[in-house]
Amino acid sequence: MTTPTAQAADVDSGRDGLRRLLLRTGALEPAWVAAFDAVRRADFLPGVMWPHDMATGRSRTVDKARDPDAWQRYADSDCPIVTQWDDGAHNGPEPGRSFSSSSSMPSLVFSMLADLDVREGQRVLEIGTGTGWNAALLAHRAGAGNVVTVDVDGVVAADARAALQRAGLPVRVLHRDGCLGFPERAPYDRIIATCGLRDIPFEWVDQTVPGGVILVPWGTYYGPEEATARLVVAEDGRSASGPFARPVGFMRMRSQRLVRRQHAAYVPPGAMDRADTSVTSLSAADLEGFVPGLLVPDVTRVADREREGRRTVWLYGLSDTSWAAAVFRAGRNEAKVYQSGPRRLWDEVETAHEWWQAHRRPGFERFGLTVEQGGRTRVWLDDPSCVL
């Protein structure tokens, strides 16, 4: 959908202003200028939509019939726009509870297309059709007959198919589970996912030519942070490997949304009194971000809201009921820690932080992924041979 560091868009820039912005920032590379000029984002947006302000985390309703000028300004801005709430169960003009389909920020769309490095005549599979705008851009670049796009939501797929037909770009749009890919049209030179993944299906590697590129927003269940992994399929077709390219934040693939046990299953009444305790000098900020999720696998983090200068950060194991909690208080340099269960989750966090410091505090750009047969995913630092 968008990058986690993006600010609220300038909605008064207009289409020409957006073009200048994308060129100035480098998001729109020369190879994609013709596609930008030919394929308007506005032609793929619904009459009622919900632009999302990254600065406030809020979405507003914009109705083309009621305020066509505002609708057009948002359509031509570098702003993420929610186009569906609650998997389609939402009704009414007001925002729903959880966004489930969107049109991503144009700067992110074109940055990812540049990373994908699509050439004329190449065969492309897109996982996550959304509005169809991204598929239309791909079709303009590679040829409509070379692009297949898949979406798990039948209504989303049908709307995108209609928009692509109106644009004169007869891309094949399929309503099906994207995890399966589409072997009937394989092999592909490029595969791009526009939804966040936690597990990368090996079917995608199987359906890509040796040397082909798979671009995937990937993260862990530790938190919402993600980065795109640009994977190149090995010559023997038995793996795909590559570095993380850029930080992003996408809606999770529906089949990979996190479902964990309730808090009480981890911490029943009286569990805090029986837990092992210690103190830590780590801060709440030390627990945030993309990298901790790489270093402490199969864990999810939940931070309570601060109340009266007190804030608790919880860690829950996903393979068992191990848990840890750190209680941070304003003005104090140390926090009290509680932990219990087969895994000593806080000990793992402390060890991971020490490792991170010893390796010169690497950011996401020094890490990468290798996906192997059987669906096994390995995370590495600096080089595929340096597996974590």
Tab-separated table of C-alpha atoms in Angstrom, residues 29 32 110-119 122 141 189-193 200 204-205 208-219 226-234 239-248 290 364-371 377-378 380 384:
chain	number	residue	atom	x	y	z
A	29	GLU	CA	12.579	6.173	-14.183
A	32	TRP	CA	8.374	4.090	-17.212
A	110	PHE	CA	6.957	3.140	-9.833
A	111	SER	CA	9.846	2.428	-7.463
A	112	MET	CA	8.811	-1.220	-7.319
A	113	LEU	CA	8.329	-1.389	-11.086
A	114	ALA	CA	11.869	-0.042	-11.489
A	115	ASP	CA	13.163	-2.736	-9.118
A	116	LEU	CA	11.248	-5.372	-11.087
A	117	ASP	CA	13.082	-4.270	-14.264
A	118	VAL	CA	10.429	-5.378	-16.745
A	119	ARG	CA	11.392	-5.345	-20.430
A	122	GLN	CA	8.561	-10.284	-21.030
A	141	ARG	CA	5.462	-1.821	-20.828
A	189	ASP	CA	10.208	-13.642	-16.571
A	190	ARG	CA	8.919	-11.559	-13.679
A	191	ILE	CA	6.572	-12.075	-10.726
A	192	ILE	CA	5.506	-9.199	-8.492
A	193	ALA	CA	3.369	-9.360	-5.352
A	200	ILE	CA	6.892	-17.121	-0.059
A	204	TRP	CA	6.367	-18.851	-7.700
A	205	VAL	CA	9.969	-19.966	-8.036
A	208	THR	CA	9.774	-18.315	-13.046
A	209	VAL	CA	12.543	-18.801	-15.596
A	210	PRO	CA	16.141	-19.204	-14.349
A	211	GLY	CA	17.509	-15.691	-13.925
A	212	GLY	CA	13.983	-14.300	-13.594
A	213	VAL	CA	13.019	-11.855	-10.855
A	214	ILE	CA	10.449	-12.229	-8.070
A	215	LEU	CA	9.695	-9.006	-6.166
A	216	VAL	CA	7.920	-9.580	-2.856
A	217	PRO	CA	6.966	-7.361	0.112
A	218	TRP	CA	8.105	-9.584	2.997
A	219	GLY	CA	8.188	-9.356	6.748
A	226	GLU	CA	8.193	-5.048	5.727
A	227	ALA	CA	10.752	-4.649	2.967
A	228	THR	CA	10.693	-5.744	-0.644
A	229	ALA	CA	12.890	-8.744	-1.379
A	230	ARG	CA	14.237	-8.831	-4.945
A	231	LEU	CA	14.838	-12.512	-5.577
A	232	VAL	CA	16.613	-13.922	-8.627
A	233	VAL	CA	15.875	-17.522	-9.547
A	234	ALA	CA	18.947	-19.763	-9.648
A	239	SER	CA	16.031	-21.618	-5.248
A	240	ALA	CA	15.668	-17.852	-5.493
A	241	SER	CA	17.777	-15.384	-3.572
A	242	GLY	CA	18.352	-11.674	-3.239
A	243	PRO	CA	18.621	-8.628	-0.961
A	244	PHE	CA	15.944	-6.422	0.498
A	245	ALA	CA	15.429	-3.397	-1.720
A	246	ARG	CA	13.287	-0.865	0.157
A	247	PRO	CA	11.060	-0.545	3.254
A	248	VAL	CA	7.336	-0.847	2.543
A	290	PHE	CA	12.077	-4.717	10.809
A	364	PHE	CA	17.346	-3.873	6.381
A	365	GLU	CA	19.509	-3.191	3.308
A	366	ARG	CA	22.254	-5.543	4.551
A	367	PHE	CA	19.888	-8.490	4.855
A	368	GLY	CA	18.413	-10.762	2.218
A	369	LEU	CA	16.361	-13.900	1.640
A	370	THR	CA	16.820	-17.260	-0.013
A	371	VAL	CA	13.749	-19.360	-0.808
A	377	THR	CA	13.135	-19.418	3.698
A	378	ARG	CA	16.585	-18.470	4.983
A	380	TRP	CA	21.127	-13.841	5.597
A	384	PRO	CA	23.657	-15.680	1.005
